[in-house]
């Protein structure tokens, strides 16, 4: 057993390597103090696919143009950064710029469009969570100074909001930590988002012995309103398989996005069973994290 930033990791193998060496350089890159946050939401649901299929869907941004076209004006997808290192088999990362348009639509999107769609996508977000920028009914959009960008405006807004809701100083926090989607995978299935905002954690697990279904969990780690205060952790709430994530109000903007992500999962599962060739074809760069995960998995299965 080992603990890491408030999380408990258990390995039943008495001869397992230490969790410290297993993580490799992960701690040099995952820098956010989860131990100072508390579990403010924990949702679980059974999905109709293998756990690896579900996880694959959340570790690349190749799918954004097809699955989440509404995000293209403010989410840079085709130029996402994937960090996959051969000597670090147990973790990988991606960074997606937010507050800037996708290269697929950049020619037809203005800075004002970026700002407006970014805010609109969060219009129904729970302001009480303090997780994100919210435009209240009747709020004017902030003005973009001449020569400035939507991203600069959004970063300043986020900096001010986080300072106001957590009583901490974010004046030196880089824009990327305030705005971007920075997602890590610690093999096999600990999937924390980075950043100065409250963090999201995914966990995908087998559903008993059924290879055709899995459990998916979404956890929000939030900063206490006062430093040092630590509210009790939220208990896991299992939602029925036929319920949409969009109908879980606390998920806010993420609910319908998760539903989009989950829509094709049963078809991917069926497709894998219908394949004649021994492996799947992955995009060279955009799906490099999936390849990295499967290589590590193969190495473990060979042991
Ligand atoms: Fe997605």
XYZ file of C-alpha atoms and ligand atoms in Angstrom:
304
model
C 0.000 0.000 0.000
C 1.183 3.529 -0.722
C -0.307 6.981 -0.452
C 0.161 9.791 -2.919
C -1.327 13.275 -2.481
C -4.234 11.988 -0.471
C -4.929 8.899 -2.608
C -4.352 5.329 -1.480
C -2.859 2.836 -3.935
C -3.009 -0.861 -3.132
C -1.096 -3.659 -4.851
C -1.854 -7.203 -3.720
C 1.539 -8.432 -4.972
C 3.908 -8.617 -1.976
C 6.888 -8.494 -4.374
C 5.697 -5.444 -6.318
C 8.175 -2.634 -6.866
C 7.667 0.418 -4.707
C 5.046 2.909 -5.832
C 7.724 5.623 -5.763
C 9.896 3.927 -8.388
C 6.820 2.771 -10.355
C 5.756 6.389 -10.915
C 9.116 7.279 -12.491
C 9.203 11.011 -13.205
C 5.440 11.487 -12.858
C 5.749 13.774 -9.821
C 8.070 16.136 -11.714
C 5.251 16.804 -14.169
C 2.116 16.443 -12.038
C 2.714 19.435 -9.764
C -0.711 20.257 -8.320
C -1.424 19.712 -4.631
C -4.353 17.315 -4.692
C -3.743 16.664 -1.002
C -5.008 20.209 -0.342
C -8.253 19.543 -2.192
C -11.288 17.579 -1.227
C -13.557 15.248 -3.144
C -16.564 17.423 -3.927
C -18.285 15.064 -6.377
C -18.031 11.361 -7.187
C -20.248 9.905 -9.896
C -20.139 6.293 -11.125
C -21.844 4.566 -14.021
C -21.639 1.237 -15.852
C -20.710 1.657 -19.527
C -21.394 -0.946 -22.243
C -17.772 -1.577 -23.259
C -14.501 -2.885 -21.935
C -12.720 -0.543 -19.490
C -9.821 -0.045 -21.906
C -12.154 1.097 -24.684
C -13.733 3.650 -22.344
C -10.372 4.960 -21.162
C -9.039 5.205 -24.726
C -11.858 7.646 -25.487
C -10.579 10.093 -22.876
C -6.839 10.141 -23.575
C -6.761 11.616 -27.059
C -8.209 14.694 -28.744
C -8.372 13.228 -32.226
C -12.098 12.640 -31.701
C -13.039 16.236 -30.876
C -13.867 17.278 -34.438
C -16.348 14.401 -34.819
C -17.573 13.988 -31.248
C -17.591 17.522 -29.829
C -17.854 19.889 -32.840
C -19.368 22.579 -30.591
C -15.958 22.972 -28.905
C -13.963 23.733 -32.036
C -14.141 27.554 -31.753
C -12.383 27.502 -28.373
C -10.503 24.196 -28.100
C -7.283 23.608 -30.014
C -7.463 19.913 -30.822
C -5.459 19.085 -33.940
C -2.385 20.732 -32.405
C -2.666 19.014 -29.031
C 0.578 18.077 -27.354
C 1.093 14.423 -26.365
C 3.903 13.537 -23.999
C 4.822 9.886 -24.271
C 8.265 8.804 -23.150
C 9.824 5.424 -23.862
C 11.591 5.315 -20.495
C 8.395 6.221 -18.609
C 6.066 3.293 -19.249
C 3.680 4.109 -16.411
C 2.528 7.621 -17.230
C 1.756 9.862 -20.171
C 0.070 13.213 -20.765
C -1.716 15.467 -23.212
C -2.212 19.225 -23.257
C -5.043 20.855 -25.198
C -5.044 24.628 -25.448
C -8.378 26.161 -24.423
C -9.421 29.708 -25.249
C -8.036 29.421 -28.784
C -9.697 27.896 -31.854
C -9.106 24.493 -33.356
C -6.868 24.630 -36.447
C -9.847 23.064 -38.272
C -11.893 26.281 -37.917
C -9.280 28.952 -37.089
C -9.705 30.687 -40.456
C -13.366 31.435 -39.829
C -13.350 32.251 -36.113
C -12.653 35.692 -34.603
C -11.265 36.374 -31.125
C -14.761 37.566 -30.153
C -16.189 34.241 -31.351
C -13.694 32.391 -29.163
C -14.714 34.412 -26.131
C -18.431 34.099 -26.723
C -18.470 30.359 -27.439
C -16.156 29.674 -24.518
C -18.557 31.447 -22.177
C -21.655 29.985 -23.808
C -20.312 26.461 -23.403
C -20.220 27.111 -19.691
C -23.469 29.023 -19.425
C -25.132 26.315 -17.408
C -22.167 25.473 -15.233
C -22.756 25.510 -11.514
C -21.165 28.727 -10.286
C -21.229 27.292 -6.763
C -18.591 24.752 -7.761
C -16.266 27.651 -8.531
C -14.732 25.382 -11.108
C -14.942 27.477 -14.165
C -15.788 30.766 -15.762
C -19.511 31.348 -15.827
C -21.445 34.048 -17.579
C -24.487 34.881 -15.550
C -27.782 35.868 -17.117
C -27.441 39.434 -18.420
C -23.641 39.594 -18.019
C -21.832 41.443 -20.785
C -18.924 39.630 -22.373
C -15.593 41.099 -21.322
C -13.978 43.344 -23.939
C -10.850 42.193 -25.748
C -8.309 45.041 -25.775
C -6.966 46.122 -29.211
C -4.339 43.607 -30.290
C -5.258 41.296 -27.430
C -6.658 37.787 -27.543
C -9.610 35.983 -26.031
C -7.159 33.666 -24.316
C -5.504 36.573 -22.475
C -8.879 37.864 -21.314
C -10.040 34.426 -20.190
C -6.801 33.763 -18.301
C -7.124 37.062 -16.415
C -10.750 36.301 -15.572
C -9.846 32.837 -14.344
C -6.934 34.215 -12.305
C -9.247 36.708 -10.595
C -12.008 34.171 -10.014
C -9.716 31.589 -8.456
C -8.151 34.217 -6.209
C -11.605 35.347 -5.067
C -12.949 31.838 -4.405
C -9.898 30.305 -2.732
C -8.179 33.261 -0.972
C -4.920 32.352 -2.728
C -2.581 34.295 -5.002
C -2.639 33.223 -8.647
C -0.821 36.276 -10.031
C 2.211 34.176 -11.034
C 0.247 31.171 -12.308
C 0.848 30.587 -16.038
C -2.108 30.878 -18.398
C -1.839 27.215 -19.349
C -2.459 26.086 -15.766
C -5.525 28.329 -15.607
C -7.171 27.436 -18.889
C -5.886 24.358 -20.630
C -7.022 20.771 -20.559
C -4.013 18.899 -19.155
C -4.746 15.223 -18.732
C -2.463 12.571 -17.258
C -2.689 8.803 -17.185
C -0.883 6.907 -14.455
C -0.980 3.314 -15.660
C -3.242 1.468 -15.646
C -6.261 3.627 -14.846
C -5.642 6.660 -12.647
C -6.529 9.567 -14.866
C -6.108 12.970 -13.161
C -6.435 16.336 -14.876
C -3.804 18.905 -13.996
C -4.085 22.652 -13.655
C -4.656 25.311 -11.052
C -8.441 24.972 -11.258
C -10.139 22.249 -9.301
C -9.174 18.944 -10.840
C -11.170 16.165 -12.416
C -10.173 12.541 -12.013
C -11.428 9.652 -14.128
C -11.169 6.003 -13.226
C -12.208 3.150 -15.496
C -12.382 -0.378 -14.090
C -13.561 -3.829 -15.156
C -17.134 -4.557 -14.164
C -16.600 -7.847 -12.380
C -15.686 -10.525 -14.916
C -17.735 -9.057 -17.760
C -15.344 -8.033 -20.567
C -18.149 -6.156 -22.347
C -18.891 -3.605 -19.642
C -16.947 -1.449 -17.229
C -17.395 1.104 -14.512
C -16.551 4.738 -15.154
C -16.063 7.160 -12.301
C -15.797 10.939 -12.408
C -14.378 12.678 -9.365
C -14.085 16.434 -8.789
C -11.293 17.565 -6.481
C -12.078 21.097 -5.312
C -10.172 23.681 -3.339
C -11.661 24.519 0.061
C -13.191 27.975 0.292
C -10.886 28.720 3.225
C -7.305 27.401 3.374
C -7.027 24.567 5.866
C -10.735 23.811 5.866
C -11.372 20.307 4.546
C -15.035 19.359 3.982
C -15.890 15.635 4.174
C -15.371 13.751 0.890
C -18.409 13.218 -1.326
C -19.674 9.640 -1.399
C -19.853 7.845 -4.715
C -23.247 8.073 -6.402
C -24.012 5.395 -8.996
C -26.322 6.585 -11.730
C -28.414 4.112 -13.749
C -26.950 2.853 -17.012
C -29.776 4.399 -19.015
C -29.424 7.811 -17.399
C -27.586 10.520 -19.314
C -24.679 12.313 -17.685
C -26.480 15.455 -18.880
C -29.120 14.669 -16.260
C -26.570 14.831 -13.443
C -26.747 18.582 -12.699
C -23.509 18.723 -10.718
C -21.520 17.705 -13.805
C -22.552 20.948 -15.468
C -21.085 21.439 -18.921
C -19.228 18.152 -18.687
C -22.409 16.063 -18.523
C -23.452 16.398 -22.179
C -19.796 16.221 -23.219
C -19.426 12.847 -21.487
C -22.599 11.675 -23.198
C -21.057 12.586 -26.540
C -17.915 10.651 -25.601
C -19.905 7.580 -24.603
C -22.191 7.475 -27.626
C -20.013 5.290 -29.835
C -18.455 3.082 -27.154
C -20.732 0.030 -27.668
C -20.071 0.200 -31.413
C -16.308 0.312 -30.883
C -16.659 -2.745 -28.651
C -18.626 -4.604 -31.334
C -16.157 -3.467 -33.987
C -13.205 -4.953 -32.143
C -14.931 -8.328 -32.092
C -15.656 -8.124 -35.801
C -12.051 -7.427 -36.786
C -10.083 -9.941 -38.808
C -6.640 -8.419 -38.311
C -4.801 -8.935 -35.032
C -4.402 -5.290 -33.975
C -6.031 -1.918 -34.370
C -4.640 0.934 -36.467
C -3.836 4.009 -34.413
C -2.999 7.525 -35.555
C 0.763 8.105 -35.336
C 0.700 11.110 -33.045
C -2.865 11.873 -31.985
C -3.338 8.381 -30.557
C 0.185 7.929 -29.250
C -1.041 7.713 -25.656
C -3.282 4.779 -26.529
C -0.336 3.018 -28.178
C 1.866 3.783 -25.177
C -0.767 2.401 -22.794
C -1.191 -0.798 -24.797
C 2.560 -1.377 -25.069
C 2.873 -1.109 -21.310
C -0.130 -3.367 -20.872
C 1.415 -5.966 -23.192
C 4.632 -5.852 -21.198
C 2.747 -6.515 -17.985
C 0.698 -9.307 -19.560
C 3.933 -10.982 -20.719
C 5.339 -11.119 -17.179
Fe -14.211 13.712 -25.629
